[in-house]
């Protein structure tokens, strides 16, 4: 994070105790409305006592958590609807809400850059922190994003065993992260590789785990384990809820596999490198214009590289995404005579998507249809 952001967070932490003392609650729950009235905070003291108070970082974590918790928890999203989560920082009010929570669910892998500073400032020793990507084999940024000719599915022949299956033991929440994949464990020299990959950002870990339905299943199980630790008396209900939602995710996974199995091409150009796990899972090649963060502006060399790739491979669709400007994708599409289409990283829902009743499953199915068209042009 930039120094100015650290300084800002430091000031916010100092205000947290004051805000918490006033008993204020976070109001940034707009994203939670996508699941309907079940997410409304109960005005009954008895209901509030009976239900878990769960704070989640951003939209996919809300979707997964709410489907596991059902009506046994009040689930609140910290990042508001329509806001790019990479840009978001918690307010003192948000920190106060986390302080009073029973459970905090976040993706991890660097997605919530503010998390360590926030949790390090808390005095709530009983808060159960659930890192949904814990135990999942993480990709380095750009690891599968190179513009090489060899984009056959054999490059992506993974057994998907992901040996680090999440268990309740992984969620003892002692926050000793010595067993987790960290940046130090992945501190490889990619300078030469970056040149071959035409200059895309390869730094850091790729946090976009939720965009692979198969890995979303793992995140749901991790969240189930965390909620079970918080309310073991409801373990069976959490499992039943998780099983029902995972059945939908597994159906989605099978549909993705079927759709790409016989596609004419295996490569797709996208606005930022959010789809590495999805590409890995289904034997595809992601060609990102920019790096892991949508805030990154591609260099002239990166733009030229993508334009050359698009022309050489006769790419007819350039994907852009919601929540950020589509100008870069439109520029490349104009240059190569292609059209643009949305491939949604589901980092948050817009107000329009919420009003239309969209959710993770429906947006992923829109992504599937968009990919099917682009891969068969």
Coordinates of C-alpha atoms in Angstrom, one line a residue:
X1 CA 0.0 0.0 0.0
X2 CA 1.1 3.6 -0.5
X3 CA 2.5 5.4 2.5
X4 CA -0.5 7.7 2.5
X5 CA -2.9 4.8 2.8
X6 CA -0.9 3.4 5.8
X7 CA -1.0 6.7 7.5
X8 CA -4.8 7.0 6.9
X9 CA -5.4 3.5 8.3
X10 CA -3.3 4.3 11.3
X11 CA -5.4 7.3 12.0
X12 CA -8.6 5.3 11.6
X13 CA -7.4 2.7 14.1
X14 CA -6.9 5.4 16.7
X15 CA -10.5 6.4 16.2
X16 CA -12.0 2.9 16.4
X17 CA -12.3 2.8 20.1
X18 CA -14.2 6.1 20.1
X19 CA -16.6 4.8 17.4
X20 CA -17.0 1.4 19.0
X21 CA -17.9 3.2 22.3
X22 CA -20.7 5.0 20.5
X23 CA -22.2 1.7 19.5
X24 CA -22.4 2.6 15.8
X25 CA -22.7 -0.1 13.2
X26 CA -21.4 -0.3 9.6
X27 CA -23.7 1.0 7.0
X28 CA -21.8 -0.3 4.1
X29 CA -24.1 -3.3 3.5
X30 CA -25.5 -2.4 0.1
X31 CA -24.0 -5.5 -1.5
X32 CA -25.9 -7.7 0.9
X33 CA -29.2 -6.7 -0.6
X34 CA -28.6 -9.1 -3.5
X35 CA -29.6 -12.0 -1.4
X36 CA -32.9 -10.4 -0.5
X37 CA -34.7 -9.7 2.7
X38 CA -33.1 -12.6 4.6
X39 CA -30.0 -10.4 5.2
X40 CA -31.9 -7.6 7.0
X41 CA -30.7 -7.0 10.5
X42 CA -33.3 -8.1 13.0
X43 CA -34.7 -5.5 15.3
X44 CA -35.5 -8.2 17.9
X45 CA -33.0 -8.4 20.7
X46 CA -33.7 -12.2 21.0
X47 CA -33.0 -12.6 17.3
X48 CA -29.8 -10.7 17.4
X49 CA -28.6 -12.8 20.3
X50 CA -29.4 -16.0 18.6
X51 CA -27.8 -15.2 15.3
X52 CA -24.1 -14.9 14.5
X53 CA -22.9 -11.5 13.6
X54 CA -20.7 -12.1 10.5
X55 CA -18.8 -9.4 8.7
X56 CA -17.4 -10.3 5.2
X57 CA -15.0 -8.3 3.1
X58 CA -16.6 -8.1 -0.3
X59 CA -19.3 -9.6 -2.5
X60 CA -18.2 -13.2 -3.3
X61 CA -17.4 -13.7 0.4
X62 CA -20.9 -12.5 1.2
X63 CA -22.5 -14.8 -1.4
X64 CA -20.7 -17.9 -0.1
X65 CA -21.1 -17.1 3.5
X66 CA -24.8 -16.3 3.3
X67 CA -25.5 -19.5 1.5
X68 CA -23.8 -21.5 4.2
X69 CA -25.2 -19.5 7.1
X70 CA -28.8 -19.3 5.9
X71 CA -31.0 -17.7 8.6
X72 CA -28.5 -18.6 11.4
X73 CA -26.4 -15.4 10.9
X74 CA -26.7 -11.8 10.0
X75 CA -24.1 -11.3 7.3
X76 CA -22.9 -7.9 6.4
X77 CA -20.6 -6.8 3.5
X78 CA -17.9 -4.2 4.3
X79 CA -17.2 -3.0 0.7
X80 CA -20.3 -1.2 -0.6
X81 CA -22.1 -2.1 -3.8
X82 CA -20.6 -0.7 -7.0
X83 CA -17.2 -0.1 -5.4
X84 CA -14.0 -1.7 -6.7
X85 CA -12.7 -3.6 -3.7
X86 CA -9.0 -2.9 -4.6
X87 CA -9.8 0.8 -4.0
X88 CA -11.6 0.4 -0.7
X89 CA -10.3 1.1 2.8
X90 CA -12.3 0.6 6.0
X91 CA -13.7 3.6 7.9
X92 CA -13.6 3.8 11.8
X93 CA -17.2 2.7 11.7
X94 CA -16.3 -0.4 9.6
X95 CA -13.5 -1.3 12.1
X96 CA -15.9 -0.9 15.0
X97 CA -18.3 -3.3 13.2
X98 CA -15.6 -5.9 12.8
X99 CA -14.7 -5.4 16.5
X100 CA -18.2 -6.4 17.5
X101 CA -18.5 -9.4 15.1
X102 CA -18.5 -13.1 15.9
X103 CA -16.9 -14.0 12.6
X104 CA -14.9 -12.2 10.0
X105 CA -14.7 -13.8 6.5
X106 CA -12.3 -12.6 3.9
X107 CA -10.7 -14.0 0.8
X108 CA -7.0 -13.5 1.6
X109 CA -4.1 -14.0 -0.8
X110 CA -3.6 -10.2 -0.7
X111 CA -7.0 -9.2 -1.9
X112 CA -7.8 -7.3 1.3
X113 CA -4.6 -5.4 1.6
X114 CA -5.9 -3.7 4.8
X115 CA -6.7 -6.9 6.6
X116 CA -3.5 -7.4 8.7
X117 CA -3.5 -3.8 10.0
X118 CA -7.1 -3.9 10.8
X119 CA -7.1 -7.3 12.6
X120 CA -3.9 -6.4 14.4
X121 CA -5.7 -3.4 16.0
X122 CA -8.7 -5.4 17.4
X123 CA -9.2 -6.3 21.0
X124 CA -11.9 -8.9 20.3
X125 CA -10.0 -12.0 21.2
X126 CA -13.0 -14.3 20.4
X127 CA -13.4 -13.1 16.8
X128 CA -13.1 -16.0 14.5
X129 CA -11.3 -15.0 11.3
X130 CA -11.9 -17.1 8.3
X131 CA -9.5 -16.8 5.4
X132 CA -11.4 -18.5 2.6
X133 CA -8.4 -19.1 0.3
X134 CA -6.3 -20.7 3.1
X135 CA -4.9 -24.1 2.0
X136 CA -5.6 -23.5 -1.7
X137 CA -2.6 -23.6 -4.0
X138 CA -2.2 -20.0 -5.1
X139 CA -0.9 -18.7 -8.4
X140 CA 1.7 -16.0 -8.7
X141 CA 0.5 -13.0 -10.6
X142 CA 0.7 -13.7 -14.3
X143 CA 1.8 -17.3 -13.8
X144 CA -0.5 -18.5 -16.6
X145 CA -0.8 -15.3 -18.5
X146 CA 2.0 -15.4 -21.0
X147 CA 1.4 -14.8 -24.7
X148 CA 3.2 -17.9 -25.8
X149 CA 2.3 -19.9 -28.9
X150 CA 1.9 -23.1 -26.9
X151 CA -1.5 -22.6 -25.3
X152 CA -2.6 -26.2 -25.5
X153 CA -4.6 -27.6 -22.7
X154 CA -1.7 -29.8 -21.8
X155 CA 0.0 -26.6 -20.4
X156 CA -2.9 -26.6 -17.9
X157 CA -3.1 -30.3 -17.2
X158 CA -3.7 -30.1 -13.4
X159 CA -5.0 -32.9 -11.4
X160 CA -7.0 -30.4 -9.3
X161 CA -6.2 -32.5 -6.2
X162 CA -5.1 -29.3 -4.4
X163 CA -3.6 -31.4 -1.7
X164 CA -4.0 -28.7 0.9
X165 CA -7.7 -29.5 1.4
X166 CA -9.2 -27.2 4.0
X167 CA -10.2 -28.8 7.3
X168 CA -11.5 -27.6 10.6
X169 CA -7.9 -27.8 11.8
X170 CA -6.9 -25.3 9.2
X171 CA -9.3 -22.9 10.8
X172 CA -8.1 -23.0 14.4
X173 CA -7.6 -19.3 13.9
X174 CA -4.5 -18.9 15.9
X175 CA -3.4 -16.7 13.1
X176 CA 0.0 -18.3 12.9
X177 CA 0.4 -18.1 9.1
X178 CA 3.7 -19.9 8.9
X179 CA 2.1 -22.7 7.0
X180 CA 0.4 -20.5 4.5
X181 CA 1.6 -19.7 1.0
X182 CA 3.2 -16.3 1.4
X183 CA 5.0 -13.9 -0.9
X184 CA 8.3 -15.1 0.5
X185 CA 7.5 -18.6 -0.5
X186 CA 6.8 -17.5 -4.0
X187 CA 9.7 -15.0 -4.2
X188 CA 11.1 -16.2 -7.6
X189 CA 12.9 -14.1 -10.1
X190 CA 10.6 -13.6 -13.0
X191 CA 12.5 -10.8 -14.8
X192 CA 13.4 -13.0 -17.8
X193 CA 10.0 -14.6 -17.8
X194 CA 8.4 -11.1 -17.7
X195 CA 10.2 -10.2 -20.9
X196 CA 8.9 -13.3 -22.6
X197 CA 5.4 -12.6 -21.2
X198 CA 5.6 -9.2 -22.8
X199 CA 5.9 -7.2 -19.7
X200 CA 2.8 -8.0 -17.7
X201 CA 3.0 -7.6 -13.9
X202 CA 4.0 -10.9 -12.4
X203 CA 4.4 -9.7 -8.8
X204 CA 2.4 -10.9 -5.9
X205 CA -0.1 -13.7 -5.5
X206 CA -3.3 -13.9 -7.6
X207 CA -6.2 -13.6 -5.2
X208 CA -9.0 -14.3 -7.7
X209 CA -9.7 -17.8 -6.4
X210 CA -13.5 -17.5 -6.5
X211 CA -13.6 -17.2 -10.3
X212 CA -12.9 -21.0 -10.6
X213 CA -16.2 -22.8 -9.6
X214 CA -14.1 -25.7 -8.4
X215 CA -12.1 -23.6 -6.1
X216 CA -15.2 -21.7 -5.0
X217 CA -16.3 -25.1 -3.6
X218 CA -13.2 -25.2 -1.5
X219 CA -13.8 -21.7 -0.2
X220 CA -17.4 -22.6 0.7
X221 CA -16.1 -25.5 2.7
X222 CA -13.6 -23.3 4.5
X223 CA -16.3 -20.9 5.4
X224 CA -18.5 -23.8 6.6
X225 CA -15.7 -24.8 8.9
X226 CA -15.4 -21.3 10.3
X227 CA -19.1 -20.9 11.0
X228 CA -19.1 -24.4 12.6
X229 CA -16.4 -23.3 14.9
X230 CA -18.4 -20.2 15.9
X231 CA -21.6 -22.1 16.4
X232 CA -20.9 -25.9 16.7
X233 CA -24.5 -26.5 17.7
X234 CA -25.6 -25.7 14.1
X235 CA -22.9 -27.8 12.4
X236 CA -25.4 -30.1 10.7
X237 CA -27.4 -27.2 9.3
X238 CA -24.3 -25.4 8.0
X239 CA -23.3 -28.6 6.3
X240 CA -26.7 -29.1 4.7
X241 CA -26.7 -25.5 3.5
X242 CA -23.1 -25.8 2.1
X243 CA -23.9 -29.1 0.4
X244 CA -26.9 -27.6 -1.4
X245 CA -25.0 -24.6 -2.6
X246 CA -22.0 -26.7 -3.6
X247 CA -24.3 -28.8 -5.8
X248 CA -25.0 -25.6 -7.8
X249 CA -21.3 -24.8 -8.0
X250 CA -20.5 -28.3 -9.2
X251 CA -23.2 -28.0 -11.9
X252 CA -21.6 -24.8 -13.0
X253 CA -18.2 -26.4 -13.0
X254 CA -19.5 -29.2 -15.3
X255 CA -21.1 -26.7 -17.6
X256 CA -17.8 -24.8 -18.0
X257 CA -16.0 -28.0 -18.7
X258 CA -18.5 -29.0 -21.4
X259 CA -18.5 -25.6 -23.0
X260 CA -14.7 -25.3 -23.5
X261 CA -14.0 -28.9 -24.3
X262 CA -14.5 -28.5 -28.1
X263 CA -14.1 -24.8 -28.5
X264 CA -12.2 -23.5 -31.6
X265 CA -9.7 -21.5 -29.5
X266 CA -8.3 -21.6 -26.0
X267 CA -7.2 -18.0 -25.5
X268 CA -9.1 -14.9 -24.5
X269 CA -8.0 -11.3 -23.9
X270 CA -9.3 -9.7 -20.8
X271 CA -8.9 -6.3 -19.2
X272 CA -6.9 -7.3 -16.1
X273 CA -5.4 -10.6 -14.9
X274 CA -8.4 -11.8 -12.9
X275 CA -9.1 -15.1 -14.6
X276 CA -5.9 -17.1 -14.1
X277 CA -7.7 -19.7 -11.9
X278 CA -10.6 -20.1 -14.3
X279 CA -8.1 -20.4 -17.2
X280 CA -6.1 -23.0 -15.3
X281 CA -9.1 -25.0 -14.4
X282 CA -10.4 -25.4 -17.9
X283 CA -7.3 -25.5 -20.0
X284 CA -7.6 -21.9 -21.3
X285 CA -5.0 -19.1 -21.8
X286 CA -5.7 -15.8 -20.3
X287 CA -4.1 -12.8 -22.1
X288 CA -4.5 -9.8 -19.8
X289 CA -4.0 -6.3 -20.9
X290 CA -2.9 -5.2 -17.4
X291 CA -1.9 -7.0 -14.2
X292 CA -3.6 -8.3 -11.1
X293 CA -5.1 -4.9 -10.1
X294 CA -7.5 -3.1 -12.4
X295 CA -5.9 0.1 -11.2
X296 CA -2.8 -0.7 -13.1
X297 CA -2.4 1.2 -16.4
X298 CA -0.8 -0.9 -19.1
X299 CA 2.4 0.5 -20.7
X300 CA 2.6 1.3 -24.4
X301 CA 4.7 -1.8 -24.8
X302 CA 2.0 -3.9 -23.1
X303 CA -0.7 -2.4 -25.3
X304 CA 1.4 -3.1 -28.4
X305 CA 2.0 -6.7 -27.3
X306 CA -1.7 -7.4 -26.8
X307 CA -2.6 -5.7 -30.1
X308 CA 0.0 -7.9 -31.9
X309 CA -1.4 -11.0 -30.2
X310 CA -4.9 -10.1 -31.1
X311 CA -4.0 -9.6 -34.8
X312 CA -1.9 -12.7 -35.0
X313 CA -4.5 -14.9 -33.5
X314 CA -7.5 -13.2 -35.1
X315 CA -9.1 -12.4 -31.8
X316 CA -12.6 -11.0 -32.4
X317 CA -13.6 -10.1 -28.8
X318 CA -11.8 -8.0 -26.2
X319 CA -13.3 -8.4 -22.7
X320 CA -13.7 -5.6 -20.3
X321 CA -15.3 -5.7 -16.8
X322 CA -17.8 -3.9 -14.6
X323 CA -16.7 -1.4 -11.9
X324 CA -13.8 0.0 -13.9
X325 CA -13.3 2.0 -17.1
X326 CA -13.5 0.0 -20.4
X327 CA -11.4 2.5 -22.4
X328 CA -8.3 0.4 -22.6
X329 CA -10.3 -2.6 -23.9
X330 CA -12.2 -0.4 -26.3
X331 CA -8.9 1.1 -27.6
X332 CA -7.5 -2.3 -28.4
X333 CA -10.7 -3.5 -29.9
X334 CA -10.8 -0.5 -32.2
X335 CA -7.2 -1.1 -33.2
X336 CA -7.7 -4.7 -34.2
X337 CA -11.3 -4.5 -35.5
X338 CA -12.8 -6.6 -32.7
X339 CA -15.8 -6.0 -30.5
X340 CA -16.0 -5.7 -26.7
X341 CA -17.9 -7.8 -24.2
X342 CA -18.2 -8.1 -20.5
X343 CA -16.3 -10.8 -18.5
X344 CA -17.2 -10.0 -15.0
X345 CA -14.6 -10.7 -12.2
X346 CA -17.5 -10.5 -9.6
X347 CA -15.5 -8.3 -7.3
X348 CA -18.7 -6.5 -6.5
X349 CA -22.2 -6.1 -7.9
X350 CA -23.4 -2.9 -9.3
X351 CA -26.7 -1.3 -8.1
X352 CA -28.2 -2.4 -11.4
X353 CA -27.2 -6.0 -11.0
X354 CA -28.5 -6.1 -7.5
X355 CA -31.8 -4.6 -8.6
X356 CA -32.0 -7.3 -11.3
X357 CA -31.6 -10.0 -8.7
X358 CA -28.2 -11.1 -9.9
X359 CA -25.9 -13.3 -7.8
X360 CA -22.6 -15.2 -8.2
X361 CA -24.2 -18.2 -10.0
X362 CA -26.1 -16.1 -12.5
X363 CA -23.1 -13.8 -13.2
X364 CA -20.8 -16.7 -13.7
X365 CA -23.3 -18.2 -16.2
X366 CA -23.2 -14.9 -18.1
X367 CA -19.5 -15.2 -18.1
X368 CA -19.8 -18.7 -19.4
X369 CA -22.0 -17.6 -22.3
X370 CA -19.7 -14.7 -23.1
X371 CA -16.7 -17.1 -23.2
X372 CA -18.5 -19.7 -25.3
X373 CA -19.1 -17.0 -28.0
X374 CA -15.6 -15.6 -27.9
X375 CA -13.9 -19.1 -28.0
X376 CA -15.9 -20.2 -31.0
X377 CA -15.6 -17.1 -33.3

